[in-house]
Structure formats: C-alpha cells, structure tokens
Coordinates of C-alpha atoms in Angstrom, one line a residue:
M1 CA 109.4 76.2 -65.7
T2 CA 107.6 74.7 -63.0
T3 CA 108.2 76.8 -59.5
N4 CA 109.8 73.7 -58.0
N5 CA 111.4 72.9 -60.9
M6 CA 113.2 76.4 -60.7
Y7 CA 114.1 75.5 -56.7
A8 CA 115.4 72.3 -57.5
S9 CA 117.8 73.9 -60.5
S10 CA 118.9 77.1 -58.1
F11 CA 119.5 74.7 -55.6
S12 CA 121.9 72.1 -57.4
I13 CA 123.9 75.3 -59.3
A14 CA 124.6 76.9 -55.8
Q15 CA 125.2 73.5 -54.1
K16 CA 127.7 73.0 -57.5
I17 CA 129.1 76.5 -56.8
G18 CA 129.8 76.4 -53.6
M19 CA 131.6 72.9 -53.6
A20 CA 133.8 74.3 -56.0
L21 CA 134.3 77.1 -53.9
G22 CA 134.8 75.0 -51.1
Y23 CA 137.4 72.5 -53.2
A24 CA 139.3 75.9 -54.4
A25 CA 140.0 77.1 -50.9
A26 CA 141.2 73.7 -50.2
R27 CA 143.7 73.5 -53.1
I28 CA 145.3 77.0 -52.0
E29 CA 145.6 76.4 -48.4
A30 CA 147.3 72.8 -49.2
L31 CA 149.6 74.7 -52.0
K32 CA 150.2 78.2 -50.5
G33 CA 149.6 76.6 -46.8
K34 CA 147.9 79.6 -46.5
P35 CA 144.3 79.5 -44.8
V36 CA 141.5 80.9 -47.0
V37 CA 139.2 83.1 -44.8
Y38 CA 135.9 84.6 -46.6
E39 CA 132.9 86.2 -45.4
G40 CA 129.6 83.6 -44.9
F41 CA 126.9 85.1 -46.7
P42 CA 124.7 86.2 -44.0
K43 CA 121.8 84.1 -42.7
F44 CA 117.8 83.8 -43.6
D45 CA 114.9 82.8 -42.0
L46 CA 113.4 80.4 -44.1
T47 CA 110.3 80.1 -42.7
G48 CA 107.1 80.8 -44.4
K49 CA 108.6 81.8 -47.8
S50 CA 107.2 81.1 -50.9
M51 CA 109.3 78.5 -53.9
E52 CA 110.3 81.5 -55.6
E53 CA 111.9 83.4 -53.0
L54 CA 113.5 80.4 -52.0
A55 CA 115.0 80.2 -55.5
A56 CA 115.5 83.9 -55.4
I57 CA 117.8 83.3 -52.1
N58 CA 119.9 80.0 -53.6
I59 CA 120.1 82.4 -57.0
D60 CA 121.9 84.9 -54.6
C61 CA 123.8 83.0 -52.8
A62 CA 125.5 81.5 -55.8
L63 CA 126.3 84.5 -57.1
A64 CA 128.2 85.4 -54.2
M65 CA 130.0 82.1 -54.2
A66 CA 130.6 82.9 -58.3
N67 CA 131.6 86.3 -57.4
L68 CA 134.2 84.8 -54.8
L69 CA 135.5 82.0 -56.9
N70 CA 136.3 84.6 -59.9
Q71 CA 138.4 86.1 -57.4
V72 CA 139.7 82.9 -56.1
L73 CA 140.6 80.8 -59.4
P74 CA 143.5 83.0 -60.7
H75 CA 145.6 82.2 -57.4
L76 CA 145.2 78.1 -58.6
N77 CA 147.8 76.6 -61.0
D78 CA 145.8 75.9 -64.5
Y79 CA 145.1 71.5 -63.7
E80 CA 143.7 72.9 -59.9
A81 CA 142.0 75.8 -61.8
T82 CA 140.8 72.9 -64.6
Q83 CA 139.7 70.6 -61.7
V84 CA 137.1 73.5 -60.2
L85 CA 135.4 74.3 -63.5
S86 CA 135.0 70.7 -63.6
L87 CA 133.1 70.6 -60.4
L88 CA 130.6 73.3 -61.7
G89 CA 129.1 71.2 -65.3
E90 CA 127.8 73.5 -67.7
D91 CA 124.7 75.0 -65.6
A92 CA 126.7 76.4 -63.3
Q93 CA 129.3 77.7 -65.1
H94 CA 127.8 80.1 -66.7
F95 CA 127.4 81.9 -63.1
L96 CA 131.3 82.8 -63.4
A97 CA 132.0 85.6 -65.7

C-alpha cells in the first residue's frame, strides 16, 4: 500500500467511526433524554507532518473513537445499534473488538 493510499484509507476509517459515534450519541440523547458528553481527542499540530505520521494520527483517532463507540453501543436498542454498525462499513468494523 502506498503512503497516499495508507493515509486515505486511515482517514476514511476514522471518518466513518466518527460519523457512527456522532449518530450513536444523538440516538442515545433522543432515546434517553440525556446528553452524551465525552472528551474530545487532543489537537495535533499537523504542520510539516509526513503522510505516514498523518496516517498514524488518523489510526490513533480511529482507535480512540472505536473504544468509545464500544462503550456507547450497549446503551442503544438492537435496531439503533444495527444502524450504527451499518454506518461503519466492513473496513471500519474491524476496529471494534
């Protein structure tokens, strides 16, 4: 896999997990009437980073969001959890353990 492909793939996976996490949080808020509060991932200075370093940051973010998503999924009903998993796609589902 080329460096550009590695970056694009890691970005795509992080983006899918982020969208699924956002959807899951919104559904929990709607179903339970309570806001979901979680700490954001620390900001990085991306200036001058190589594609390999950017891909590594994407993967770190994806893993952190997948960990949080694993904690959130049990609070959803089966239908909503299925909807969340369908947002991930096959490649991003591998990040959930």
